[in-house]
Amino acid sequence: MVNGITAPANLTGTLTLDAGTTVSFSTAASSFASIEAQADGAITVDVNLTTTGDLTLNADTDNSKNEAITFADGITLDAGGDLSLSSSANGGIDGNGTLTFIVGGALTLSDPLTVSDTLVTTGTLIITDKDGDGIQLGGTDPGNGELYLANLSNITTTDLTFNTAGDITVEDITQPGTITGTLTFGTTQNITFAGTASSFSALDVQGVDSINVNSDLTTTTGDLTLNAVNIFSFADGVTVDSAGSLNLDSTNSTLSGMDNLTLVVDDTLTLGSTLNVGVLLTIADGDGGGIQLGGADPGTGELYLANLNNISSPSLTFNTSGNVAADGITAGTVTLNATGPTSTVTFENNGSSFAGLTVDAAAGITIATAVVTSDSTILDANAGNFIVTSVGSLTSTDNPI
C-alpha cells in the first residue's frame, strides 16, 4: 500500500513497485519523479497520483488472471511524461465516476478503459495535454512532443474531453459505440480535421482561435458545434453532416468555404456569422424530414433555417426527400429540390424574393404568398399540381418565367 508518499529530490529516476499480489494507492495523494507499479493481482487507485516523468501501472504482469486497474470517483493522474496503463486481457481499466488524465507525453491504454458512474450521473473522461505541445488523434505519431492517441477504441465512457494549450489535429478518427455522449475539444489555439474523414456521436468545439475543416466531418446521433474566434475555413469539396443540429460560428470573422461545400443537417442549422462559398453551397436534409426556410421552427424534425441572411454564395441548393416550405425568405440564386414521391414545395405566409429560382418538386408546387424573382425562374411540378392560391402571386421583374 502507498499512502501520501512524496519522492525526495535526490530520487530522480524511476521508482519500481513489484508486487506478487496487489498494489493500492490510498488515503493521501502521492507524487514521484517516475513510477512503475507492477502487480499480479490488481491495482487500486483511490487517491491522486503525480509524476514529473513517466507513470506506468500494470495490474497483471504475467497476464494469467482477470486482474484490473480500478480508480475511485474523481481521481486525477498527472504524468509529466508518458502515461501507460495495462491489465490482463479480461481485467480491464475501470473508473468509478469522473476520471482525469493529465499527460505530458504519450497516452497508452493497453486494455479497454471503462469509466462508469455508480451514482446518478454518468462518468466523464478528461484527457489533458500537460505541457501544451498539442494533441494528435489518429494518423501517425508526429514524434515532436504532442499527446498522441492512435484511436479511441479502448475507451468506454459517456463524455470525453481533450484539453490542451496547443494545437489539436484530428485525422480519420471514428468515435466507437463505447463512447456514448459528446466528444469535446478544448484549446485556445487551432484545431484541424485532416485525413479523409472523421465521425463522432456528437461533437463540441468552442472558443478555439481557428478551425480548419480539411476532411469530411460527421456526427451520427447528436449535434455538431464548431465555434472559432478568428479563422474558420473549409477545404474544397468537404461535407459536414450532423445527425442533430449544426452550429457554425466565427466570432471575429466569416466562415470561409472554397468553391464547393455540402452541409447535411437533420435538425436546425445555425450560422452565427456569414458563410462564404465560392461556387456552390449545397444544404441537404439528412433524414428526409423536410426543410423549413423562414417562419417559425415547426419542431417536427425538419431541417430548419430561420433565414438566409448569413449565406453568401453564387449558387445555393437545398435537397430533401421530404417537403419544402419557404416563409419570408430573401436570397440570391436558389434551387429547391424535393425529390420524394410525395414531396411538395410551398411558398407560404410572408412573401419571398430571389435573384434566381429553380424548383423541382416531385408532387407539386403551391404559391400561397407573393414570390418575386429578378433572374431566371424555372418551376417544375412534375406529376403534381401547380397551384397559385387567391393570395399568391409569382412575379419575375427582369426575365420570363
PDB file of C-alpha atoms in Angstrom, residues 229-341:
ATOM      1  CA  VAL A 229     -12.804  33.080 -32.550  1.00  0.00           C
ATOM      2  CA  ASN A 230     -10.806  34.320 -35.564  1.00  0.00           C
ATOM      3  CA  ILE A 231     -10.472  31.916 -38.520  1.00  0.00           C
ATOM      4  CA  PHE A 232     -12.842  29.239 -39.819  1.00  0.00           C
ATOM      5  CA  SER A 233     -12.132  27.520 -43.127  1.00  0.00           C
ATOM      6  CA  PHE A 234     -13.484  24.584 -45.130  1.00  0.00           C
ATOM      7  CA  ALA A 235     -11.430  22.818 -47.799  1.00  0.00           C
ATOM      8  CA  ASP A 236     -12.974  22.475 -51.254  1.00  0.00           C
ATOM      9  CA  GLY A 237     -15.477  19.640 -51.611  1.00  0.00           C
ATOM     10  CA  VAL A 238     -15.860  18.941 -47.885  1.00  0.00           C
ATOM     11  CA  THR A 239     -19.115  17.538 -46.465  1.00  0.00           C
ATOM     12  CA  VAL A 240     -20.183  18.315 -42.891  1.00  0.00           C
ATOM     13  CA  ASP A 241     -23.020  16.020 -41.776  1.00  0.00           C
ATOM     14  CA  SER A 242     -24.881  16.411 -38.478  1.00  0.00           C
ATOM     15  CA  ALA A 243     -27.463  13.924 -37.226  1.00  0.00           C
ATOM     16  CA  GLY A 244     -28.779  16.671 -34.952  1.00  0.00           C
ATOM     17  CA  SER A 245     -28.338  20.429 -35.148  1.00  0.00           C
ATOM     18  CA  LEU A 246     -25.384  22.030 -36.912  1.00  0.00           C
ATOM     19  CA  ASN A 247     -23.987  25.187 -35.275  1.00  0.00           C
ATOM     20  CA  LEU A 248     -21.214  27.114 -37.049  1.00  0.00           C
ATOM     21  CA  ASP A 249     -19.713  30.419 -35.913  1.00  0.00           C
ATOM     22  CA  SER A 250     -16.586  32.542 -36.234  1.00  0.00           C
ATOM     23  CA  THR A 251     -16.784  35.361 -33.710  1.00  0.00           C
ATOM     24  CA  ASN A 252     -14.431  37.874 -35.358  1.00  0.00           C
ATOM     25  CA  SER A 253     -14.506  36.683 -38.955  1.00  0.00           C
ATOM     26  CA  THR A 254     -16.512  34.828 -41.591  1.00  0.00           C
ATOM     27  CA  LEU A 255     -16.991  31.130 -42.262  1.00  0.00           C
ATOM     28  CA  SER A 256     -14.875  30.598 -45.352  1.00  0.00           C
ATOM     29  CA  GLY A 257     -15.536  27.797 -47.818  1.00  0.00           C
ATOM     30  CA  MET A 258     -13.649  27.204 -51.059  1.00  0.00           C
ATOM     31  CA  ASP A 259     -15.553  26.523 -54.298  1.00  0.00           C
ATOM     32  CA  ASN A 260     -17.918  23.789 -53.086  1.00  0.00           C
ATOM     33  CA  LEU A 261     -19.290  22.904 -49.669  1.00  0.00           C
ATOM     34  CA  THR A 262     -22.040  20.494 -48.590  1.00  0.00           C
ATOM     35  CA  LEU A 263     -23.875  20.715 -45.270  1.00  0.00           C
ATOM     36  CA  VAL A 264     -26.166  17.836 -44.279  1.00  0.00           C
ATOM     37  CA  VAL A 265     -28.426  18.580 -41.305  1.00  0.00           C
ATOM     38  CA  ASP A 266     -31.237  16.632 -39.651  1.00  0.00           C
ATOM     39  CA  ASP A 267     -32.432  19.446 -37.397  1.00  0.00           C
ATOM     40  CA  THR A 268     -31.625  23.176 -37.047  1.00  0.00           C
ATOM     41  CA  LEU A 269     -28.827  24.881 -38.973  1.00  0.00           C
ATOM     42  CA  THR A 270     -27.455  27.939 -37.155  1.00  0.00           C
ATOM     43  CA  LEU A 271     -24.887  30.233 -38.773  1.00  0.00           C
ATOM     44  CA  GLY A 272     -23.521  32.695 -36.244  1.00  0.00           C
ATOM     45  CA  SER A 273     -21.552  34.584 -38.894  1.00  0.00           C
ATOM     46  CA  THR A 274     -21.537  34.870 -42.692  1.00  0.00           C
ATOM     47  CA  LEU A 275     -20.744  31.696 -44.637  1.00  0.00           C
ATOM     48  CA  ASN A 276     -18.871  32.461 -47.880  1.00  0.00           C
ATOM     49  CA  VAL A 277     -18.683  29.752 -50.567  1.00  0.00           C
ATOM     50  CA  GLY A 278     -17.045  30.422 -53.915  1.00  0.00           C
ATOM     51  CA  VAL A 279     -19.255  28.476 -56.338  1.00  0.00           C
ATOM     52  CA  LEU A 280     -21.925  26.182 -54.846  1.00  0.00           C
ATOM     53  CA  LEU A 281     -23.253  25.657 -51.345  1.00  0.00           C
ATOM     54  CA  THR A 282     -25.455  22.569 -51.008  1.00  0.00           C
ATOM     55  CA  ILE A 283     -27.611  22.127 -47.906  1.00  0.00           C
ATOM     56  CA  ALA A 284     -29.292  18.746 -47.585  1.00  0.00           C
ATOM     57  CA  ASP A 285     -31.902  17.356 -45.226  1.00  0.00           C
ATOM     58  CA  GLY A 286     -30.223  14.299 -43.756  1.00  0.00           C
ATOM     59  CA  ASP A 287     -33.235  12.295 -42.589  1.00  0.00           C
ATOM     60  CA  GLY A 288     -35.910  13.160 -45.138  1.00  0.00           C
ATOM     61  CA  GLY A 289     -37.979  15.089 -42.622  1.00  0.00           C
ATOM     62  CA  GLY A 290     -38.258  18.074 -44.929  1.00  0.00           C
ATOM     63  CA  ILE A 291     -36.931  21.641 -44.975  1.00  0.00           C
ATOM     64  CA  GLN A 292     -38.441  24.773 -43.398  1.00  0.00           C
ATOM     65  CA  LEU A 293     -36.907  28.054 -44.574  1.00  0.00           C
ATOM     66  CA  GLY A 294     -38.003  31.065 -42.531  1.00  0.00           C
ATOM     67  CA  GLY A 295     -41.066  31.355 -40.343  1.00  0.00           C
ATOM     68  CA  ALA A 296     -41.221  29.541 -37.035  1.00  0.00           C
ATOM     69  CA  ASP A 297     -39.438  26.269 -36.388  1.00  0.00           C
ATOM     70  CA  PRO A 298     -42.215  23.661 -36.598  1.00  0.00           C
ATOM     71  CA  GLY A 299     -40.253  21.421 -34.239  1.00  0.00           C
ATOM     72  CA  THR A 300     -41.304  18.272 -36.034  1.00  0.00           C
ATOM     73  CA  GLY A 301     -37.960  17.114 -37.394  1.00  0.00           C
ATOM     74  CA  GLU A 302     -37.464  19.363 -40.393  1.00  0.00           C
ATOM     75  CA  LEU A 303     -34.161  20.917 -41.296  1.00  0.00           C
ATOM     76  CA  TYR A 304     -34.830  24.463 -40.104  1.00  0.00           C
ATOM     77  CA  LEU A 305     -33.066  27.671 -41.149  1.00  0.00           C
ATOM     78  CA  ALA A 306     -34.542  30.899 -39.826  1.00  0.00           C
ATOM     79  CA  ASN A 307     -33.235  32.952 -42.754  1.00  0.00           C
ATOM     80  CA  LEU A 308     -30.547  33.007 -45.423  1.00  0.00           C
ATOM     81  CA  ASN A 309     -29.015  36.327 -44.389  1.00  0.00           C
ATOM     82  CA  ASN A 310     -25.685  34.790 -43.355  1.00  0.00           C
ATOM     83  CA  ILE A 311     -25.126  32.904 -46.603  1.00  0.00           C
ATOM     84  CA  SER A 312     -23.015  34.313 -49.437  1.00  0.00           C
ATOM     85  CA  SER A 313     -22.700  32.024 -52.449  1.00  0.00           C
ATOM     86  CA  PRO A 314     -23.325  32.470 -56.192  1.00  0.00           C
ATOM     87  CA  SER A 315     -25.486  29.361 -56.086  1.00  0.00           C
ATOM     88  CA  LEU A 316     -27.387  27.756 -53.209  1.00  0.00           C
ATOM     89  CA  THR A 317     -29.113  24.376 -53.453  1.00  0.00           C
ATOM     90  CA  PHE A 318     -31.437  22.691 -50.961  1.00  0.00           C
ATOM     91  CA  ASN A 319     -32.097  18.937 -51.263  1.00  0.00           C
ATOM     92  CA  THR A 320     -34.659  16.797 -49.452  1.00  0.00           C
ATOM     93  CA  SER A 321     -36.813  13.721 -49.972  1.00  0.00           C
ATOM     94  CA  GLY A 322     -39.470  15.450 -47.849  1.00  0.00           C
ATOM     95  CA  ASN A 323     -41.371  18.697 -48.334  1.00  0.00           C
ATOM     96  CA  VAL A 324     -40.007  22.255 -48.565  1.00  0.00           C
ATOM     97  CA  ALA A 325     -41.727  25.318 -47.118  1.00  0.00           C
ATOM     98  CA  ALA A 326     -40.441  28.882 -47.644  1.00  0.00           C
ATOM     99  CA  ASP A 327     -41.754  31.723 -45.497  1.00  0.00           C
ATOM    100  CA  GLY A 328     -40.405  35.271 -45.849  1.00  0.00           C
ATOM    101  CA  ILE A 329     -37.089  34.351 -47.494  1.00  0.00           C
ATOM    102  CA  THR A 330     -34.768  36.800 -49.263  1.00  0.00           C
ATOM    103  CA  ALA A 331     -31.869  35.242 -51.151  1.00  0.00           C
ATOM    104  CA  GLY A 332     -29.745  35.147 -54.282  1.00  0.00           C
ATOM    105  CA  THR A 333     -29.904  32.261 -56.744  1.00  0.00           C
ATOM    106  CA  VAL A 334     -31.602  29.297 -55.081  1.00  0.00           C
ATOM    107  CA  THR A 335     -32.532  25.770 -56.169  1.00  0.00           C
ATOM    108  CA  LEU A 336     -35.129  23.794 -54.196  1.00  0.00           C
ATOM    109  CA  ASN A 337     -35.180  20.047 -54.895  1.00  0.00           C
ATOM    110  CA  ALA A 338     -37.939  17.990 -53.241  1.00  0.00           C
ATOM    111  CA  THR A 339     -37.405  14.562 -54.753  1.00  0.00           C
ATOM    112  CA  GLY A 340     -39.515  12.137 -52.696  1.00  0.00           C
ATOM    113  CA  PRO A 341     -42.534  10.610 -54.439  1.00  0.00           C
TER     114      PRO A 341
END
